[in-house]
Amino acid sequence: MSYVSEVSSDEAPTVLIVDNNQMSIMRLREVFRKRGFATEICEDGDVAVDEYIKLDPELVVMSLDIPSLDGHLAALEMREHGGDSRILFIAPNRLSDLAVHATYSAGAVGWLTKPISQAQLDEIWDQVLGPIPDAPGLDDIDELYPEDRIKPMPDDIQLPPLQELPPLEALPPIAEIPAPESETIEPSRPKRWRLKLLIAMVFIAAGVAVYFQWDSVKELLESLL
């Protein structure tokens, strides 16, 4: 029988839902919300393993046909890491044979056919909460990887020590910069055009004086005649 849990989100058990089908995700979230679970969603197999290690959920509900790392291998990596999480596979009916094999290999508590309904989960809920089976597929996990997949490298690889750099040679002393020579400023000479202008003004003044003096002499002669 399903129910809505009254516990807070901090106290609620966590279910990690791993699927890339949005309709399936919405259905699973609603089903497990009614059972009082806090839900975490992941759509990628590789990322799901990292989330499993970080969250340590009580239950993992994982689709077999997910990108990057299929659900079977992702479940084996989770089991290899350890923890007491229960794994429940979900798969379309066309992958039923693979789901049966993956459930046994990864030590899952069971599998359900998509699309998931509340009634399906209720039927196997006691099995989900039962003991966690062994995972015999862990012995063959390396053989299950695709050939083109990069397998994780061991952590005990030691890099060669770095060679010491040669010492730097002494730099030559900086040459002294000579003091700037003081420039001698010669006094400016008077411009020649000023002298010429002065001479011209003298001649003009003399001519004006002669002109006015001639008018005076002319007036004197006319008065005498």
PDB file of N, CA and C in Angstrom, residues 72-165:
ATOM      1  N   HIS A  72      24.014  -1.763 -16.516  1.00  0.00           N
ATOM      2  CA  HIS A  72      24.668  -2.947 -15.953  1.00  0.00           C
ATOM      3  C   HIS A  72      26.066  -2.611 -15.442  1.00  0.00           C
ATOM      4  N   LEU A  73      26.869  -1.961 -16.291  1.00  0.00           N
ATOM      5  CA  LEU A  73      28.232  -1.611 -15.882  1.00  0.00           C
ATOM      6  C   LEU A  73      28.231  -0.565 -14.773  1.00  0.00           C
ATOM      7  N   ALA A  74      27.320   0.398 -14.862  1.00  0.00           N
ATOM      8  CA  ALA A  74      27.246   1.418 -13.810  1.00  0.00           C
ATOM      9  C   ALA A  74      26.917   0.773 -12.463  1.00  0.00           C
ATOM     10  N   ALA A  75      26.012  -0.209 -12.470  1.00  0.00           N
ATOM     11  CA  ALA A  75      25.658  -0.898 -11.228  1.00  0.00           C
ATOM     12  C   ALA A  75      26.850  -1.677 -10.670  1.00  0.00           C
ATOM     13  N   LEU A  76      27.616  -2.317 -11.556  1.00  0.00           N
ATOM     14  CA  LEU A  76      28.794  -3.055 -11.094  1.00  0.00           C
ATOM     15  C   LEU A  76      29.825  -2.110 -10.474  1.00  0.00           C
ATOM     16  N   GLU A  77      30.004  -0.933 -11.067  1.00  0.00           N
ATOM     17  CA  GLU A  77      30.949   0.024 -10.483  1.00  0.00           C
ATOM     18  C   GLU A  77      30.458   0.512  -9.125  1.00  0.00           C
ATOM     19  N   MET A  78      29.154   0.680  -8.988  1.00  0.00           N
ATOM     20  CA  MET A  78      28.606   1.069  -7.684  1.00  0.00           C
ATOM     21  C   MET A  78      28.848  -0.021  -6.645  1.00  0.00           C
ATOM     22  N   ARG A  79      28.603  -1.272  -7.035  1.00  0.00           N
ATOM     23  CA  ARG A  79      28.813  -2.377  -6.099  1.00  0.00           C
ATOM     24  C   ARG A  79      30.297  -2.534  -5.769  1.00  0.00           C
ATOM     25  N   GLU A  80      31.150  -2.265  -6.753  1.00  0.00           N
ATOM     26  CA  GLU A  80      32.589  -2.353  -6.509  1.00  0.00           C
ATOM     27  C   GLU A  80      33.037  -1.299  -5.505  1.00  0.00           C
ATOM     28  N   HIS A  81      32.405  -0.136  -5.557  1.00  0.00           N
ATOM     29  CA  HIS A  81      32.745   0.918  -4.597  1.00  0.00           C
ATOM     30  C   HIS A  81      32.345   0.531  -3.182  1.00  0.00           C
ATOM     31  N   GLY A  82      31.269  -0.222  -3.041  1.00  0.00           N
ATOM     32  CA  GLY A  82      30.806  -0.625  -1.714  1.00  0.00           C
ATOM     33  C   GLY A  82      29.531   0.101  -1.331  1.00  0.00           C
ATOM     34  N   GLY A  83      29.138  -0.046  -0.077  1.00  0.00           N
ATOM     35  CA  GLY A  83      27.909   0.571   0.398  1.00  0.00           C
ATOM     36  C   GLY A  83      26.783  -0.442   0.490  1.00  0.00           C
ATOM     37  N   ASP A  84      25.709  -0.024   1.136  1.00  0.00           N
ATOM     38  CA  ASP A  84      24.564  -0.913   1.362  1.00  0.00           C
ATOM     39  C   ASP A  84      23.360  -0.525   0.512  1.00  0.00           C
ATOM     40  N   SER A  85      23.585   0.187  -0.568  1.00  0.00           N
ATOM     41  CA  SER A  85      22.462   0.614  -1.407  1.00  0.00           C
ATOM     42  C   SER A  85      21.877  -0.565  -2.168  1.00  0.00           C
ATOM     43  N   ARG A  86      20.571  -0.545  -2.314  1.00  0.00           N
ATOM     44  CA  ARG A  86      19.879  -1.545  -3.125  1.00  0.00           C
ATOM     45  C   ARG A  86      19.716  -0.998  -4.538  1.00  0.00           C
ATOM     46  N   ILE A  87      19.881  -1.872  -5.517  1.00  0.00           N
ATOM     47  CA  ILE A  87      19.785  -1.470  -6.919  1.00  0.00           C
ATOM     48  C   ILE A  87      18.592  -2.177  -7.546  1.00  0.00           C
ATOM     49  N   LEU A  88      17.738  -1.387  -8.199  1.00  0.00           N
ATOM     50  CA  LEU A  88      16.557  -1.905  -8.883  1.00  0.00           C
ATOM     51  C   LEU A  88      16.632  -1.470 -10.344  1.00  0.00           C
ATOM     52  N   PHE A  89      16.675  -2.433 -11.258  1.00  0.00           N
ATOM     53  CA  PHE A  89      16.747  -2.113 -12.685  1.00  0.00           C
ATOM     54  C   PHE A  89      15.355  -1.884 -13.259  1.00  0.00           C
ATOM     55  N   ILE A  90      15.295  -1.016 -14.276  1.00  0.00           N
ATOM     56  CA  ILE A  90      14.084  -0.839 -15.074  1.00  0.00           C
ATOM     57  C   ILE A  90      14.497  -0.947 -16.534  1.00  0.00           C
ATOM     58  N   ALA A  91      13.640  -1.571 -17.355  1.00  0.00           N
ATOM     59  CA  ALA A  91      13.992  -1.801 -18.757  1.00  0.00           C
ATOM     60  C   ALA A  91      12.723  -2.033 -19.561  1.00  0.00           C
ATOM     61  N   PRO A  92      12.747  -1.701 -20.853  1.00  0.00           N
ATOM     62  CA  PRO A  92      11.606  -2.044 -21.712  1.00  0.00           C
ATOM     63  C   PRO A  92      11.527  -3.558 -21.888  1.00  0.00           C
ATOM     64  N   ASN A  93      10.381  -4.017 -22.300  1.00  0.00           N
ATOM     65  CA  ASN A  93      10.156  -5.460 -22.418  1.00  0.00           C
ATOM     66  C   ASN A  93      11.115  -6.118 -23.408  1.00  0.00           C
ATOM     67  N   ARG A  94      11.562  -5.374 -24.427  1.00  0.00           N
ATOM     68  CA  ARG A  94      12.474  -5.949 -25.420  1.00  0.00           C
ATOM     69  C   ARG A  94      13.842  -6.280 -24.826  1.00  0.00           C
ATOM     70  N   LEU A  95      14.171  -5.701 -23.670  1.00  0.00           N
ATOM     71  CA  LEU A  95      15.457  -5.968 -23.013  1.00  0.00           C
ATOM     72  C   LEU A  95      15.278  -6.860 -21.783  1.00  0.00           C
ATOM     73  N   SER A  96      14.225  -7.656 -21.771  1.00  0.00           N
ATOM     74  CA  SER A  96      13.935  -8.472 -20.584  1.00  0.00           C
ATOM     75  C   SER A  96      15.045  -9.489 -20.302  1.00  0.00           C
ATOM     76  N   ASP A  97      15.590 -10.123 -21.350  1.00  0.00           N
ATOM     77  CA  ASP A  97      16.673 -11.098 -21.130  1.00  0.00           C
ATOM     78  C   ASP A  97      17.901 -10.417 -20.536  1.00  0.00           C
ATOM     79  N   LEU A  98      18.239  -9.245 -21.071  1.00  0.00           N
ATOM     80  CA  LEU A  98      19.380  -8.502 -20.536  1.00  0.00           C
ATOM     81  C   LEU A  98      19.123  -8.072 -19.095  1.00  0.00           C
ATOM     82  N   ALA A  99      17.881  -7.699 -18.784  1.00  0.00           N
ATOM     83  CA  ALA A  99      17.543  -7.262 -17.427  1.00  0.00           C
ATOM     84  C   ALA A  99      17.701  -8.407 -16.432  1.00  0.00           C
ATOM     85  N   VAL A 100      17.292  -9.612 -16.825  1.00  0.00           N
ATOM     86  CA  VAL A 100      17.440 -10.772 -15.938  1.00  0.00           C
ATOM     87  C   VAL A 100      18.917 -11.052 -15.675  1.00  0.00           C
ATOM     88  N   HIS A 101      19.727 -11.009 -16.738  1.00  0.00           N
ATOM     89  CA  HIS A 101      21.163 -11.268 -16.582  1.00  0.00           C
ATOM     90  C   HIS A 101      21.832 -10.180 -15.734  1.00  0.00           C
ATOM     91  N   ALA A 102      21.506  -8.905 -16.004  1.00  0.00           N
ATOM     92  CA  ALA A 102      22.123  -7.808 -15.259  1.00  0.00           C
ATOM     93  C   ALA A 102      21.725  -7.849 -13.785  1.00  0.00           C
ATOM     94  N   THR A 103      20.487  -8.219 -13.506  1.00  0.00           N
ATOM     95  CA  THR A 103      20.027  -8.300 -12.117  1.00  0.00           C
ATOM     96  C   THR A 103      20.848  -9.325 -11.336  1.00  0.00           C
ATOM     97  N   TYR A 104      21.104 -10.462 -11.958  1.00  0.00           N
ATOM     98  CA  TYR A 104      21.915 -11.494 -11.296  1.00  0.00           C
ATOM     99  C   TYR A 104      23.379 -11.057 -11.197  1.00  0.00           C
ATOM    100  N   SER A 105      23.931 -10.520 -12.301  1.00  0.00           N
ATOM    101  CA  SER A 105      25.351 -10.174 -12.346  1.00  0.00           C
ATOM    102  C   SER A 105      25.707  -9.078 -11.348  1.00  0.00           C
ATOM    103  N   ALA A 106      24.871  -8.036 -11.254  1.00  0.00           N
ATOM    104  CA  ALA A 106      25.185  -6.885 -10.404  1.00  0.00           C
ATOM    105  C   ALA A 106      24.621  -7.018  -8.996  1.00  0.00           C
ATOM    106  N   GLY A 107      23.950  -8.134  -8.704  1.00  0.00           N
ATOM    107  CA  GLY A 107      23.389  -8.305  -7.367  1.00  0.00           C
ATOM    108  C   GLY A 107      22.274  -7.317  -7.080  1.00  0.00           C
ATOM    109  N   ALA A 108      21.434  -7.030  -8.091  1.00  0.00           N
ATOM    110  CA  ALA A 108      20.304  -6.121  -7.893  1.00  0.00           C
ATOM    111  C   ALA A 108      19.179  -6.849  -7.168  1.00  0.00           C
ATOM    112  N   VAL A 109      18.290  -6.081  -6.552  1.00  0.00           N
ATOM    113  CA  VAL A 109      17.182  -6.682  -5.804  1.00  0.00           C
ATOM    114  C   VAL A 109      16.016  -7.042  -6.715  1.00  0.00           C
ATOM    115  N   GLY A 110      16.090  -6.648  -7.997  1.00  0.00           N
ATOM    116  CA  GLY A 110      15.025  -6.995  -8.927  1.00  0.00           C
ATOM    117  C   GLY A 110      15.026  -6.061 -10.120  1.00  0.00           C
ATOM    118  N   TRP A 111      14.017  -6.232 -10.988  1.00  0.00           N
ATOM    119  CA  TRP A 111      13.871  -5.329 -12.127  1.00  0.00           C
ATOM    120  C   TRP A 111      12.392  -5.201 -12.468  1.00  0.00           C
ATOM    121  N   LEU A 112      12.047  -4.072 -13.080  1.00  0.00           N
ATOM    122  CA  LEU A 112      10.668  -3.784 -13.453  1.00  0.00           C
ATOM    123  C   LEU A 112      10.606  -3.395 -14.925  1.00  0.00           C
ATOM    124  N   THR A 113       9.465  -3.687 -15.551  1.00  0.00           N
ATOM    125  CA  THR A 113       9.265  -3.365 -16.959  1.00  0.00           C
ATOM    126  C   THR A 113       8.728  -1.947 -17.097  1.00  0.00           C
ATOM    127  N   LYS A 114       9.312  -1.189 -18.024  1.00  0.00           N
ATOM    128  CA  LYS A 114       8.790   0.142 -18.331  1.00  0.00           C
ATOM    129  C   LYS A 114       7.502   0.012 -19.141  1.00  0.00           C
ATOM    130  N   PRO A 115       6.554   0.937 -18.965  1.00  0.00           N
ATOM    131  CA  PRO A 115       6.524   2.047 -18.000  1.00  0.00           C
ATOM    132  C   PRO A 115       6.171   1.562 -16.594  1.00  0.00           C
ATOM    133  N   ILE A 116       6.789   2.173 -15.601  1.00  0.00           N
ATOM    134  CA  ILE A 116       6.634   1.751 -14.215  1.00  0.00           C
ATOM    135  C   ILE A 116       5.307   2.272 -13.662  1.00  0.00           C
ATOM    136  N   SER A 117       4.640   1.437 -12.902  1.00  0.00           N
ATOM    137  CA  SER A 117       3.399   1.839 -12.238  1.00  0.00           C
ATOM    138  C   SER A 117       3.537   1.600 -10.735  1.00  0.00           C
ATOM    139  N   GLN A 118       2.667   2.235  -9.981  1.00  0.00           N
ATOM    140  CA  GLN A 118       2.666   2.050  -8.531  1.00  0.00           C
ATOM    141  C   GLN A 118       2.364   0.594  -8.172  1.00  0.00           C
ATOM    142  N   ALA A 119       1.477  -0.028  -8.929  1.00  0.00           N
ATOM    143  CA  ALA A 119       1.104  -1.422  -8.639  1.00  0.00           C
ATOM    144  C   ALA A 119       2.299  -2.355  -8.830  1.00  0.00           C
ATOM    145  N   GLN A 120       3.119  -2.113  -9.871  1.00  0.00           N
ATOM    146  CA  GLN A 120       4.303  -2.954 -10.094  1.00  0.00           C
ATOM    147  C   GLN A 120       5.248  -2.887  -8.897  1.00  0.00           C
ATOM    148  N   LEU A 121       5.498  -1.674  -8.426  1.00  0.00           N
ATOM    149  CA  LEU A 121       6.427  -1.512  -7.309  1.00  0.00           C
ATOM    150  C   LEU A 121       5.869  -2.134  -6.036  1.00  0.00           C
ATOM    151  N   ASP A 122       4.558  -2.003  -5.826  1.00  0.00           N
ATOM    152  CA  ASP A 122       3.948  -2.585  -4.627  1.00  0.00           C
ATOM    153  C   ASP A 122       4.125  -4.105  -4.599  1.00  0.00           C
ATOM    154  N   GLU A 123       4.059  -4.742  -5.770  1.00  0.00           N
ATOM    155  CA  GLU A 123       4.145  -6.200  -5.827  1.00  0.00           C
ATOM    156  C   GLU A 123       5.508  -6.721  -5.373  1.00  0.00           C
ATOM    157  N   ILE A 124       6.580  -5.976  -5.652  1.00  0.00           N
ATOM    158  CA  ILE A 124       7.921  -6.478  -5.316  1.00  0.00           C
ATOM    159  C   ILE A 124       8.561  -5.672  -4.183  1.00  0.00           C
ATOM    160  N   TRP A 125       7.780  -4.852  -3.482  1.00  0.00           N
ATOM    161  CA  TRP A 125       8.375  -3.975  -2.478  1.00  0.00           C
ATOM    162  C   TRP A 125       9.058  -4.760  -1.361  1.00  0.00           C
ATOM    163  N   ASP A 126       8.466  -5.853  -0.931  1.00  0.00           N
ATOM    164  CA  ASP A 126       9.110  -6.665   0.105  1.00  0.00           C
ATOM    165  C   ASP A 126      10.439  -7.225  -0.394  1.00  0.00           C
ATOM    166  N   GLN A 127      10.493  -7.571  -1.679  1.00  0.00           N
ATOM    167  CA  GLN A 127      11.745  -8.059  -2.273  1.00  0.00           C
ATOM    168  C   GLN A 127      12.789  -6.948  -2.320  1.00  0.00           C
ATOM    169  N   VAL A 128      12.345  -5.719  -2.617  1.00  0.00           N
ATOM    170  CA  VAL A 128      13.268  -4.575  -2.659  1.00  0.00           C
ATOM    171  C   VAL A 128      13.890  -4.339  -1.282  1.00  0.00           C
ATOM    172  N   LEU A 129      13.108  -4.500  -0.230  1.00  0.00           N
ATOM    173  CA  LEU A 129      13.608  -4.266   1.125  1.00  0.00           C
ATOM    174  C   LEU A 129      14.314  -5.486   1.715  1.00  0.00           C
ATOM    175  N   GLY A 130      14.360  -6.583   0.971  1.00  0.00           N
ATOM    176  CA  GLY A 130      14.982  -7.805   1.470  1.00  0.00           C
ATOM    177  C   GLY A 130      16.502  -7.740   1.417  1.00  0.00           C
ATOM    178  N   PRO A 131      17.157  -8.866   1.657  1.00  0.00           N
ATOM    179  CA  PRO A 131      18.629  -8.905   1.656  1.00  0.00           C
ATOM    180  C   PRO A 131      19.202  -8.570   0.276  1.00  0.00           C
ATOM    181  N   ILE A 132      20.389  -7.989   0.288  1.00  0.00           N
ATOM    182  CA  ILE A 132      21.058  -7.611  -0.961  1.00  0.00           C
ATOM    183  C   ILE A 132      21.840  -8.816  -1.483  1.00  0.00           C
ATOM    184  N   PRO A 133      21.570  -9.266  -2.711  1.00  0.00           N
ATOM    185  CA  PRO A 133      22.284 -10.433  -3.255  1.00  0.00           C
ATOM    186  C   PRO A 133      23.758 -10.101  -3.534  1.00  0.00           C
ATOM    187  N   ASP A 134      24.546 -11.156  -3.694  1.00  0.00           N
ATOM    188  CA  ASP A 134      25.935 -10.977  -4.120  1.00  0.00           C
ATOM    189  C   ASP A 134      25.971 -10.541  -5.584  1.00  0.00           C
ATOM    190  N   ALA A 135      27.133 -10.034  -5.995  1.00  0.00           N
ATOM    191  CA  ALA A 135      27.308  -9.554  -7.375  1.00  0.00           C
ATOM    192  C   ALA A 135      28.414 -10.360  -8.044  1.00  0.00           C
ATOM    193  N   PRO A 136      28.102 -11.520  -8.617  1.00  0.00           N
ATOM    194  CA  PRO A 136      29.146 -12.340  -9.245  1.00  0.00           C
ATOM    195  C   PRO A 136      29.791 -11.668 -10.447  1.00  0.00           C
ATOM    196  N   GLY A 137      29.123 -10.684 -11.039  1.00  0.00           N
ATOM    197  CA  GLY A 137      29.691 -10.008 -12.202  1.00  0.00           C
ATOM    198  C   GLY A 137      30.915  -9.172 -11.886  1.00  0.00           C
ATOM    199  N   LEU A 138      31.172  -8.917 -10.589  1.00  0.00           N
ATOM    200  CA  LEU A 138      32.359  -8.136 -10.231  1.00  0.00           C
ATOM    201  C   LEU A 138      33.641  -8.858 -10.625  1.00  0.00           C
ATOM    202  N   ASP A 139      33.605 -10.182 -10.682  1.00  0.00           N
ATOM    203  CA  ASP A 139      34.806 -10.932 -11.062  1.00  0.00           C
ATOM    204  C   ASP A 139      35.142 -10.745 -12.537  1.00  0.00           C
ATOM    205  N   ASP A 140      34.151 -10.388 -13.348  1.00  0.00           N
ATOM    206  CA  ASP A 140      34.367 -10.253 -14.793  1.00  0.00           C
ATOM    207  C   ASP A 140      34.145  -8.819 -15.270  1.00  0.00           C
ATOM    208  N   ILE A 141      34.245  -7.846 -14.372  1.00  0.00           N
ATOM    209  CA  ILE A 141      33.890  -6.475 -14.741  1.00  0.00           C
ATOM    210  C   ILE A 141      34.794  -5.924 -15.840  1.00  0.00           C
ATOM    211  N   ASP A 142      36.086  -6.284 -15.825  1.00  0.00           N
ATOM    212  CA  ASP A 142      36.991  -5.769 -16.862  1.00  0.00           C
ATOM    213  C   ASP A 142      36.639  -6.320 -18.241  1.00  0.00           C
ATOM    214  N   GLU A 143      36.149  -7.537 -18.310  1.00  0.00           N
ATOM    215  CA  GLU A 143      35.799  -8.138 -19.598  1.00  0.00           C
ATOM    216  C   GLU A 143      34.491  -7.570 -20.151  1.00  0.00           C
ATOM    217  N   LEU A 144      33.688  -6.962 -19.299  1.00  0.00           N
ATOM    218  CA  LEU A 144      32.409  -6.422 -19.748  1.00  0.00           C
ATOM    219  C   LEU A 144      32.542  -5.050 -20.391  1.00  0.00           C
ATOM    220  N   TYR A 145      33.680  -4.392 -20.183  1.00  0.00           N
ATOM    221  CA  TYR A 145      33.856  -3.058 -20.751  1.00  0.00           C
ATOM    222  C   TYR A 145      34.004  -3.142 -22.265  1.00  0.00           C
ATOM    223  N   PRO A 146      33.423  -2.201 -23.008  1.00  0.00           N
ATOM    224  CA  PRO A 146      33.667  -2.148 -24.456  1.00  0.00           C
ATOM    225  C   PRO A 146      35.147  -1.909 -24.738  1.00  0.00           C
ATOM    226  N   GLU A 147      35.609  -2.394 -25.898  1.00  0.00           N
ATOM    227  CA  GLU A 147      37.024  -2.265 -26.225  1.00  0.00           C
ATOM    228  C   GLU A 147      37.450  -0.814 -26.392  1.00  0.00           C
ATOM    229  N   ASP A 148      36.526   0.036 -26.851  1.00  0.00           N
ATOM    230  CA  ASP A 148      36.896   1.428 -27.097  1.00  0.00           C
ATOM    231  C   ASP A 148      36.753   2.297 -25.857  1.00  0.00           C
ATOM    232  N   ARG A 149      36.395   1.702 -24.718  1.00  0.00           N
ATOM    233  CA  ARG A 149      36.251   2.489 -23.497  1.00  0.00           C
ATOM    234  C   ARG A 149      37.585   2.541 -22.768  1.00  0.00           C
ATOM    235  N   ILE A 150      37.934   3.710 -22.280  1.00  0.00           N
ATOM    236  CA  ILE A 150      39.178   3.874 -21.526  1.00  0.00           C
ATOM    237  C   ILE A 150      38.954   3.367 -20.109  1.00  0.00           C
ATOM    238  N   LYS A 151      39.682   2.366 -19.723  1.00  0.00           N
ATOM    239  CA  LYS A 151      39.527   1.810 -18.388  1.00  0.00           C
ATOM    240  C   LYS A 151      40.258   2.686 -17.377  1.00  0.00           C
ATOM    241  N   PRO A 152      39.750   2.749 -16.159  1.00  0.00           N
ATOM    242  CA  PRO A 152      40.421   3.568 -15.141  1.00  0.00           C
ATOM    243  C   PRO A 152      41.813   3.039 -14.839  1.00  0.00           C
ATOM    244  N   MET A 153      42.750   3.942 -14.686  1.00  0.00           N
ATOM    245  CA  MET A 153      44.129   3.575 -14.399  1.00  0.00           C
ATOM    246  C   MET A 153      44.325   3.446 -12.895  1.00  0.00           C
ATOM    247  N   PRO A 154      45.226   2.565 -12.454  1.00  0.00           N
ATOM    248  CA  PRO A 154      45.490   2.452 -11.010  1.00  0.00           C
ATOM    249  C   PRO A 154      46.096   3.732 -10.465  1.00  0.00           C
ATOM    250  N   ASP A 155      45.890   3.933  -9.157  1.00  0.00           N
ATOM    251  CA  ASP A 155      46.348   5.170  -8.528  1.00  0.00           C
ATOM    252  C   ASP A 155      47.803   5.124  -8.087  1.00  0.00           C
ATOM    253  N   ASP A 156      48.447   3.929  -8.172  1.00  0.00           N
ATOM    254  CA  ASP A 156      49.802   3.805  -7.626  1.00  0.00           C
ATOM    255  C   ASP A 156      50.884   4.033  -8.678  1.00  0.00           C
ATOM    256  N   ILE A 157      50.544   4.670  -9.803  1.00  0.00           N
ATOM    257  CA  ILE A 157      51.556   4.969 -10.815  1.00  0.00           C
ATOM    258  C   ILE A 157      52.406   6.138 -10.329  1.00  0.00           C
ATOM    259  N   GLN A 158      53.714   5.946 -10.315  1.00  0.00           N
ATOM    260  CA  GLN A 158      54.619   6.991  -9.859  1.00  0.00           C
ATOM    261  C   GLN A 158      55.265   7.668 -11.057  1.00  0.00           C
ATOM    262  N   LEU A 159      55.213   8.955 -11.067  1.00  0.00           N
ATOM    263  CA  LEU A 159      55.833   9.721 -12.139  1.00  0.00           C
ATOM    264  C   LEU A 159      57.322   9.868 -11.869  1.00  0.00           C
ATOM    265  N   PRO A 160      58.157   9.896 -12.914  1.00  0.00           N
ATOM    266  CA  PRO A 160      59.598  10.075 -12.698  1.00  0.00           C
ATOM    267  C   PRO A 160      59.876  11.447 -12.100  1.00  0.00           C
ATOM    268  N   PRO A 161      60.950  11.540 -11.262  1.00  0.00           N
ATOM    269  CA  PRO A 161      61.254  12.848 -10.654  1.00  0.00           C
ATOM    270  C   PRO A 161      61.691  13.855 -11.709  1.00  0.00           C
ATOM    271  N   LEU A 162      61.393  15.091 -11.454  1.00  0.00           N
ATOM    272  CA  LEU A 162      61.783  16.158 -12.370  1.00  0.00           C
ATOM    273  C   LEU A 162      63.281  16.423 -12.260  1.00  0.00           C
ATOM    274  N   GLN A 163      63.936  16.646 -13.392  1.00  0.00           N
ATOM    275  CA  GLN A 163      65.355  16.965 -13.388  1.00  0.00           C
ATOM    276  C   GLN A 163      65.572  18.390 -12.899  1.00  0.00           C
ATOM    277  N   GLU A 164      66.715  18.571 -12.196  1.00  0.00           N
ATOM    278  CA  GLU A 164      67.024  19.905 -11.698  1.00  0.00           C
ATOM    279  C   GLU A 164      67.414  20.819 -12.857  1.00  0.00           C
ATOM    280  N   LEU A 165      66.969  22.032 -12.780  1.00  0.00           N
ATOM    281  CA  LEU A 165      67.300  23.012 -13.811  1.00  0.00           C
ATOM    282  C   LEU A 165      68.721  23.534 -13.593  1.00  0.00           C
TER     283      LEU A 165
END
